[in-house]
């Protein structure tokens, strides 16, 4: 992604921060007298949650596995592996966390890739929406799409729906102006929104188009970053500063 981040926040330094946080959680909780296994699981949990920062699956895996692997190497060398006495169910904790972060229902659609902050700047002039209208980001991740929408449409009410509850929690903290809920975007009713925005995958677009046609009111918009609806001419195509396109489809008048 081309979204600007200071050098120290970029890969691979971002992985270093996540590993340090995981180790910090482990050491800190040990200093607070937490027993070894819960402290170790806390370190793993911090790594798994921190891995949401990365934008590719491989990087996420590297971030999430850094703490347990470095632990294993260190304690294995000392002959005192923490895993030796850990109950079998202990492995379920990181697994449950990973599933909470990336629920299977979202695997067919996109994993977490954020919309760049300035991607929609100026869109409001090209595609005006009613004052105090309602805009929904379906699969709102950690809120970057909502933050970009807020810059483009400062006067509308923003809503987000996200399947992963940890991402939904982070989104609620970041996009404080928006009404964010946990849920499946396909089960959510789109009919009350003036615009439904999504940044998913090419495979998602036919289903999104069918839902938009069935539910959006005349004059409302379906907006998709990067991926067009196959075989449908967009009403407007918008060029983002990074060269990608936002494809916009307005529902015809009834
Ligand atoms: C590429 S990210 C886009 C995040 C955000 N919209 C943005 O533009 O910054 C796609 C998000 O959609 C979520 N997602 C995928 N399938 C979903 C579904 N069926 N219901 C709700 N959210 C879903 C994923 O968890 C992920 O956070």
mmCIF file of C-alpha atoms and ligand atoms in Angstrom:
data_model
loop_
_atom_site.group_PDB
_atom_site.id
_atom_site.type_symbol
_atom_site.label_atom_id
_atom_site.label_comp_id
_atom_site.label_asym_id
_atom_site.label_seq_id
_atom_site.Cartn_x
_atom_site.Cartn_y
_atom_site.Cartn_z
ATOM 1 C CA UNK A 1 0.000 0.000 0.000
ATOM 2 C CA UNK A 2 1.259 3.480 -0.704
ATOM 3 C CA UNK A 3 -0.254 5.133 2.324
ATOM 4 C CA UNK A 4 2.366 7.368 3.929
ATOM 5 C CA UNK A 5 3.916 6.125 7.152
ATOM 6 C CA UNK A 6 7.081 7.355 8.881
ATOM 7 C CA UNK A 7 10.064 5.086 8.273
ATOM 8 C CA UNK A 8 10.105 3.747 11.823
ATOM 9 C CA UNK A 9 6.495 2.567 11.436
ATOM 10 C CA UNK A 10 7.138 0.708 8.181
ATOM 11 C CA UNK A 11 8.029 -2.900 7.512
ATOM 12 C CA UNK A 12 10.288 -4.471 8.768
ATOM 13 C CA UNK A 13 10.594 -2.104 11.751
ATOM 14 C CA UNK A 14 6.857 -2.542 12.387
ATOM 15 C CA UNK A 15 7.563 -6.244 13.079
ATOM 16 C CA UNK A 16 10.260 -5.252 15.561
ATOM 17 C CA UNK A 17 7.766 -3.088 17.465
ATOM 18 C CA UNK A 18 5.238 -5.903 17.613
ATOM 19 C CA UNK A 19 7.866 -8.382 18.867
ATOM 20 C CA UNK A 20 9.035 -5.856 21.477
ATOM 21 C CA UNK A 21 5.434 -5.283 22.593
ATOM 22 C CA UNK A 22 4.897 -9.034 22.895
ATOM 23 C CA UNK A 23 8.090 -9.478 24.895
ATOM 24 C CA UNK A 24 7.199 -6.394 26.971
ATOM 25 C CA UNK A 25 3.786 -7.894 27.801
ATOM 26 C CA UNK A 26 5.436 -11.169 28.784
ATOM 27 C CA UNK A 27 8.213 -9.658 30.916
ATOM 28 C CA UNK A 28 5.876 -7.069 32.447
ATOM 29 C CA UNK A 29 3.304 -9.643 33.462
ATOM 30 C CA UNK A 30 6.026 -11.882 34.940
ATOM 31 C CA UNK A 31 7.267 -8.900 36.971
ATOM 32 C CA UNK A 32 3.670 -8.519 38.181
ATOM 33 C CA UNK A 33 3.850 -12.134 39.402
ATOM 34 C CA UNK A 34 1.635 -13.620 36.668
ATOM 35 C CA UNK A 35 2.370 -17.362 36.351
ATOM 36 C CA UNK A 36 4.503 -18.464 33.423
ATOM 37 C CA UNK A 37 1.832 -19.928 31.136
ATOM 38 C CA UNK A 38 -0.688 -17.056 31.248
ATOM 39 C CA UNK A 39 2.226 -14.612 30.801
ATOM 40 C CA UNK A 40 3.450 -16.557 27.780
ATOM 41 C CA UNK A 41 -0.044 -16.689 26.283
ATOM 42 C CA UNK A 42 -0.383 -12.950 26.829
ATOM 43 C CA UNK A 43 2.838 -12.412 24.842
ATOM 44 C CA UNK A 44 1.483 -14.607 22.034
ATOM 45 C CA UNK A 45 -1.850 -12.752 22.121
ATOM 46 C CA UNK A 46 -0.140 -9.360 21.786
ATOM 47 C CA UNK A 47 1.805 -10.673 18.759
ATOM 48 C CA UNK A 48 -1.345 -12.035 17.097
ATOM 49 C CA UNK A 49 -3.348 -8.843 17.655
ATOM 50 C CA UNK A 50 -0.349 -6.696 16.593
ATOM 51 C CA UNK A 51 -0.103 -8.701 13.355
ATOM 52 C CA UNK A 52 -3.241 -6.873 12.121
ATOM 53 C CA UNK A 53 -0.841 -4.008 11.411
ATOM 54 C CA UNK A 54 0.791 -5.905 8.518
ATOM 55 C CA UNK A 55 -0.684 -5.814 5.044
ATOM 56 C CA UNK A 56 0.240 -9.279 3.764
ATOM 57 C CA UNK A 57 -0.375 -12.737 5.194
ATOM 58 C CA UNK A 58 3.340 -13.561 5.268
ATOM 59 C CA UNK A 59 4.173 -10.407 7.216
ATOM 60 C CA UNK A 60 1.322 -11.101 9.621
ATOM 61 C CA UNK A 61 2.663 -14.580 10.224
ATOM 62 C CA UNK A 62 6.171 -13.206 10.842
ATOM 63 C CA UNK A 63 4.813 -10.663 13.317
ATOM 64 C CA UNK A 64 2.603 -13.165 15.134
ATOM 65 C CA UNK A 65 5.237 -15.913 15.324
ATOM 66 C CA UNK A 66 8.151 -13.694 16.401
ATOM 67 C CA UNK A 67 7.541 -13.957 20.124
ATOM 68 C CA UNK A 68 6.797 -17.691 20.438
ATOM 69 C CA UNK A 69 9.637 -18.641 18.080
ATOM 70 C CA UNK A 70 12.225 -16.431 19.776
ATOM 71 C CA UNK A 71 11.020 -17.758 23.121
ATOM 72 C CA UNK A 72 11.315 -21.318 21.931
ATOM 73 C CA UNK A 73 14.830 -20.714 20.571
ATOM 74 C CA UNK A 74 15.990 -19.082 23.799
ATOM 75 C CA UNK A 75 14.425 -21.447 26.281
ATOM 76 C CA UNK A 76 15.097 -24.449 24.073
ATOM 77 C CA UNK A 77 18.786 -23.519 24.186
ATOM 78 C CA UNK A 78 18.578 -23.307 27.955
ATOM 79 C CA UNK A 79 16.727 -26.626 28.087
ATOM 80 C CA UNK A 80 13.716 -25.179 29.866
ATOM 81 C CA UNK A 81 10.951 -24.830 27.280
ATOM 82 C CA UNK A 82 7.774 -23.213 28.559
ATOM 83 C CA UNK A 83 5.834 -25.481 26.223
ATOM 84 C CA UNK A 84 6.898 -28.547 28.194
ATOM 85 C CA UNK A 85 4.412 -28.044 31.015
ATOM 86 C CA UNK A 86 1.753 -26.171 29.101
ATOM 87 C CA UNK A 87 -1.721 -27.769 29.041
ATOM 88 C CA UNK A 88 -2.826 -28.941 25.575
ATOM 89 C CA UNK A 89 -5.679 -26.408 25.476
ATOM 90 C CA UNK A 90 -3.082 -23.597 25.724
ATOM 91 C CA UNK A 91 -2.617 -23.843 21.967
ATOM 92 C CA UNK A 92 -6.286 -23.000 21.497
ATOM 93 C CA UNK A 93 -5.748 -19.466 22.798
ATOM 94 C CA UNK A 94 -3.628 -18.138 19.887
ATOM 95 C CA UNK A 95 -5.793 -20.141 17.479
ATOM 96 C CA UNK A 96 -8.973 -18.573 18.879
ATOM 97 C CA UNK A 97 -7.398 -15.136 18.664
ATOM 98 C CA UNK A 98 -6.342 -15.642 15.064
ATOM 99 C CA UNK A 99 -9.881 -16.828 14.193
ATOM 100 C CA UNK A 100 -11.384 -13.803 15.945
ATOM 101 C CA UNK A 101 -9.109 -11.546 13.921
ATOM 102 C CA UNK A 102 -9.736 -13.308 10.597
ATOM 103 C CA UNK A 103 -13.141 -15.053 10.913
ATOM 104 C CA UNK A 104 -13.690 -17.796 8.291
ATOM 105 C CA UNK A 105 -16.766 -15.905 6.993
ATOM 106 C CA UNK A 106 -14.436 -13.164 5.727
ATOM 107 C CA UNK A 107 -12.012 -15.453 3.906
ATOM 108 C CA UNK A 108 -14.005 -15.297 0.649
ATOM 109 C CA UNK A 109 -13.869 -11.497 0.784
ATOM 110 C CA UNK A 110 -10.806 -9.386 1.480
ATOM 111 C CA UNK A 111 -8.490 -9.565 4.481
ATOM 112 C CA UNK A 112 -7.382 -6.319 6.052
ATOM 113 C CA UNK A 113 -5.972 -3.831 3.528
ATOM 114 C CA UNK A 114 -6.652 -0.233 4.486
ATOM 115 C CA UNK A 115 -7.880 2.564 2.239
ATOM 116 C CA UNK A 116 -5.166 5.270 2.050
ATOM 117 C CA UNK A 117 -6.146 8.297 4.124
ATOM 118 C CA UNK A 118 -6.234 10.726 1.167
ATOM 119 C CA UNK A 119 -7.712 8.299 -1.399
ATOM 120 C CA UNK A 120 -11.116 10.012 -1.541
ATOM 121 C CA UNK A 121 -10.082 13.647 -1.104
ATOM 122 C CA UNK A 122 -12.142 15.738 -3.511
ATOM 123 C CA UNK A 123 -14.649 12.980 -4.292
ATOM 124 C CA UNK A 124 -17.413 14.975 -2.576
ATOM 125 C CA UNK A 125 -17.252 17.629 -5.328
ATOM 126 C CA UNK A 126 -17.539 15.055 -8.096
ATOM 127 C CA UNK A 127 -20.159 12.877 -6.400
ATOM 128 C CA UNK A 128 -22.139 15.042 -3.973
ATOM 129 C CA UNK A 129 -24.289 13.348 -1.357
ATOM 130 C CA UNK A 130 -27.295 14.743 0.519
ATOM 131 C CA UNK A 131 -26.387 16.842 3.565
ATOM 132 C CA UNK A 132 -26.651 14.651 6.658
ATOM 133 C CA UNK A 133 -26.866 11.607 4.370
ATOM 134 C CA UNK A 134 -25.747 8.135 5.442
ATOM 135 C CA UNK A 135 -22.661 6.314 4.168
ATOM 136 C CA UNK A 136 -21.737 2.719 5.026
ATOM 137 C CA UNK A 137 -18.275 1.126 4.762
ATOM 138 C CA UNK A 138 -18.899 -2.626 4.414
ATOM 139 C CA UNK A 139 -15.951 -4.531 5.883
ATOM 140 C CA UNK A 140 -14.641 -1.415 7.602
ATOM 141 C CA UNK A 141 -11.492 -3.065 9.016
ATOM 142 C CA UNK A 142 -9.725 -0.777 11.485
ATOM 143 C CA UNK A 143 -11.432 2.348 10.156
ATOM 144 C CA UNK A 144 -9.157 3.694 7.410
ATOM 145 C CA UNK A 145 -11.971 3.744 4.842
ATOM 146 C CA UNK A 146 -14.198 5.607 7.296
ATOM 147 C CA UNK A 147 -11.428 8.140 7.982
ATOM 148 C CA UNK A 148 -10.984 8.694 4.227
ATOM 149 C CA UNK A 149 -14.769 9.018 3.788
ATOM 150 C CA UNK A 150 -14.909 11.562 6.597
ATOM 151 C CA UNK A 151 -12.383 13.731 4.750
ATOM 152 C CA UNK A 152 -14.421 13.498 1.536
ATOM 153 C CA UNK A 153 -17.865 13.887 3.163
ATOM 154 C CA UNK A 154 -17.468 15.738 6.470
ATOM 155 C CA UNK A 155 -21.185 16.463 6.698
ATOM 156 C CA UNK A 156 -22.619 12.921 6.397
ATOM 157 C CA UNK A 157 -23.318 10.254 9.021
ATOM 158 C CA UNK A 158 -20.792 7.449 8.734
ATOM 159 C CA UNK A 159 -21.458 3.795 9.506
ATOM 160 C CA UNK A 160 -19.257 0.712 9.393
ATOM 161 C CA UNK A 161 -19.848 -3.022 9.600
ATOM 162 C CA UNK A 162 -16.956 -5.427 10.235
ATOM 163 C CA UNK A 163 -17.039 -9.170 10.789
ATOM 164 C CA UNK A 164 -13.904 -9.445 12.912
ATOM 165 C CA UNK A 165 -14.669 -8.220 16.428
ATOM 166 C CA UNK A 166 -11.055 -7.234 17.335
ATOM 167 C CA UNK A 167 -10.894 -5.128 14.155
ATOM 168 C CA UNK A 168 -14.315 -3.696 14.966
ATOM 169 C CA UNK A 169 -13.061 -2.660 18.427
ATOM 170 C CA UNK A 170 -9.978 -0.943 16.972
ATOM 171 C CA UNK A 171 -12.173 0.699 14.313
ATOM 172 C CA UNK A 172 -14.509 2.069 16.985
ATOM 173 C CA UNK A 173 -11.521 3.611 18.770
ATOM 174 C CA UNK A 174 -10.075 5.157 15.612
ATOM 175 C CA UNK A 175 -13.190 6.283 13.739
ATOM 176 C CA UNK A 176 -14.928 7.824 16.735
ATOM 177 C CA UNK A 177 -17.336 9.855 14.625
ATOM 178 C CA UNK A 178 -18.727 6.720 12.947
ATOM 179 C CA UNK A 179 -21.326 4.237 14.105
ATOM 180 C CA UNK A 180 -19.496 0.918 13.885
ATOM 181 C CA UNK A 181 -20.956 -2.520 14.509
ATOM 182 C CA UNK A 182 -19.767 -6.096 14.323
ATOM 183 C CA UNK A 183 -21.546 -8.202 11.723
ATOM 184 C CA UNK A 184 -21.666 -9.759 8.279
ATOM 185 C CA UNK A 185 -21.898 -7.182 5.520
ATOM 186 C CA UNK A 186 -24.027 -9.580 3.433
ATOM 187 C CA UNK A 187 -26.618 -9.866 6.209
ATOM 188 C CA UNK A 188 -26.689 -6.099 6.767
ATOM 189 C CA UNK A 189 -29.503 -4.071 5.156
ATOM 190 C CA UNK A 190 -28.039 -1.522 2.710
ATOM 191 C CA UNK A 191 -31.341 0.196 1.853
ATOM 192 C CA UNK A 192 -31.021 3.226 4.159
ATOM 193 C CA UNK A 193 -27.641 4.390 2.856
ATOM 194 C CA UNK A 194 -26.929 7.064 0.255
ATOM 195 C CA UNK A 195 -23.593 5.414 -0.477
ATOM 196 C CA UNK A 196 -22.174 1.962 0.275
ATOM 197 C CA UNK A 197 -18.379 1.914 0.066
ATOM 198 C CA UNK A 198 -16.249 -1.203 -0.133
ATOM 199 C CA UNK A 199 -12.660 -2.251 -0.652
ATOM 200 C CA UNK A 200 -12.812 -6.003 -1.045
ATOM 201 C CA UNK A 201 -11.741 -8.353 -3.855
ATOM 202 C CA UNK A 202 -12.616 -8.752 -7.551
ATOM 203 C CA UNK A 203 -14.563 -11.920 -6.671
ATOM 204 C CA UNK A 204 -16.738 -9.939 -4.245
ATOM 205 C CA UNK A 205 -18.017 -7.491 -6.840
ATOM 206 C CA UNK A 206 -20.788 -9.494 -8.609
ATOM 207 C CA UNK A 207 -22.401 -10.306 -5.248
ATOM 208 C CA UNK A 208 -22.013 -6.703 -4.057
ATOM 209 C CA UNK A 209 -23.613 -5.474 -7.284
ATOM 210 C CA UNK A 210 -26.560 -7.868 -6.924
ATOM 211 C CA UNK A 211 -27.106 -6.710 -3.348
ATOM 212 C CA UNK A 212 -26.812 -3.051 -4.336
ATOM 213 C CA UNK A 213 -29.377 -3.523 -7.134
ATOM 214 C CA UNK A 214 -31.754 -5.292 -4.772
ATOM 215 C CA UNK A 215 -31.437 -2.950 -1.796
ATOM 216 C CA UNK A 216 -30.101 0.531 -2.614
ATOM 217 C CA UNK A 217 -32.666 3.274 -3.209
ATOM 218 C CA UNK A 218 -32.823 5.090 -6.583
ATOM 219 C CA UNK A 219 -30.030 7.666 -6.709
ATOM 220 C CA UNK A 220 -27.870 5.909 -4.071
ATOM 221 C CA UNK A 221 -24.298 4.898 -4.863
ATOM 222 C CA UNK A 222 -22.154 1.789 -4.721
ATOM 223 C CA UNK A 223 -18.475 2.830 -4.501
ATOM 224 C CA UNK A 224 -15.605 0.355 -4.805
ATOM 225 C CA UNK A 225 -11.914 1.091 -4.408
ATOM 226 C CA UNK A 226 -9.809 -0.644 -7.032
ATOM 227 C CA UNK A 227 -12.236 -3.363 -8.160
ATOM 228 C CA UNK A 228 -14.928 -2.699 -10.755
ATOM 229 C CA UNK A 229 -18.205 -4.567 -11.208
ATOM 230 C CA UNK A 230 -17.565 -6.843 -14.196
ATOM 231 C CA UNK A 231 -19.475 -5.955 -17.371
ATOM 232 C CA UNK A 232 -21.178 -2.904 -15.827
ATOM 233 C CA UNK A 233 -20.282 0.651 -16.887
ATOM 234 C CA UNK A 234 -19.561 2.868 -13.902
ATOM 235 C CA UNK A 235 -21.482 6.128 -13.567
ATOM 236 C CA UNK A 236 -18.257 7.819 -12.442
ATOM 237 C CA UNK A 237 -14.662 6.618 -12.123
ATOM 238 C CA UNK A 238 -12.486 8.551 -9.722
ATOM 239 C CA UNK A 239 -8.660 8.547 -9.756
ATOM 240 C CA UNK A 240 -7.038 8.378 -6.333
ATOM 241 C CA UNK A 241 -3.757 10.229 -5.691
ATOM 242 C CA UNK A 242 -1.916 6.875 -5.768
ATOM 243 C CA UNK A 243 -3.274 6.096 -9.250
ATOM 244 C CA UNK A 244 -5.933 3.567 -8.267
ATOM 245 C CA UNK A 245 -9.552 4.002 -9.299
ATOM 246 C CA UNK A 246 -12.721 4.268 -7.267
ATOM 247 C CA UNK A 247 -15.583 2.844 -9.335
ATOM 248 C CA UNK A 248 -18.962 4.454 -8.617
ATOM 249 C CA UNK A 249 -22.350 3.102 -9.682
ATOM 250 C CA UNK A 250 -25.508 5.147 -9.150
ATOM 251 C CA UNK A 251 -28.809 3.329 -8.883
ATOM 252 C CA UNK A 252 -31.150 4.428 -11.672
ATOM 253 C CA UNK A 253 -34.292 6.387 -10.864
ATOM 254 C CA UNK A 254 -37.294 4.136 -10.285
HETATM 255 C C1 LIG B 1 -9.523 -4.720 2.442
HETATM 256 S S1 LIG B 1 -10.171 -4.522 4.080
HETATM 257 C C2 LIG B 1 -10.893 -2.930 3.912
HETATM 258 C C3 LIG B 1 -10.969 -2.203 5.221
HETATM 259 C C4 LIG B 1 -11.649 -0.833 5.136
HETATM 260 N N1 LIG B 1 -12.911 -0.882 4.414
HETATM 261 C C5 LIG B 1 -10.755 0.151 4.439
HETATM 262 O O1 LIG B 1 -11.069 0.466 3.293
HETATM 263 O O2 LIG B 1 -9.764 0.601 5.027
HETATM 264 C C6 LIG B 1 -11.552 -5.641 4.023
HETATM 265 C C7 LIG B 1 -12.236 -5.859 5.379
HETATM 266 O O3 LIG B 1 -13.469 -6.520 5.133
HETATM 267 C C8 LIG B 1 -13.716 -7.393 6.215
HETATM 268 N N2 LIG B 1 -14.682 -8.382 5.766
HETATM 269 C C9 LIG B 1 -14.474 -9.369 4.842
HETATM 270 N N3 LIG B 1 -15.611 -10.078 4.669
HETATM 271 C C10 LIG B 1 -16.555 -9.506 5.479
HETATM 272 C C11 LIG B 1 -17.934 -9.794 5.719
HETATM 273 N N4 LIG B 1 -18.558 -10.802 5.105
HETATM 274 N N5 LIG B 1 -18.602 -9.005 6.582
HETATM 275 C C12 LIG B 1 -17.977 -7.972 7.228
HETATM 276 N N6 LIG B 1 -16.669 -7.672 7.055
HETATM 277 C C13 LIG B 1 -15.962 -8.428 6.179
HETATM 278 C C14 LIG B 1 -12.350 -7.954 6.558
HETATM 279 O O4 LIG B 1 -12.318 -8.461 7.890
HETATM 280 C C15 LIG B 1 -11.471 -6.716 6.375
HETATM 281 O O5 LIG B 1 -11.334 -6.010 7.571
#
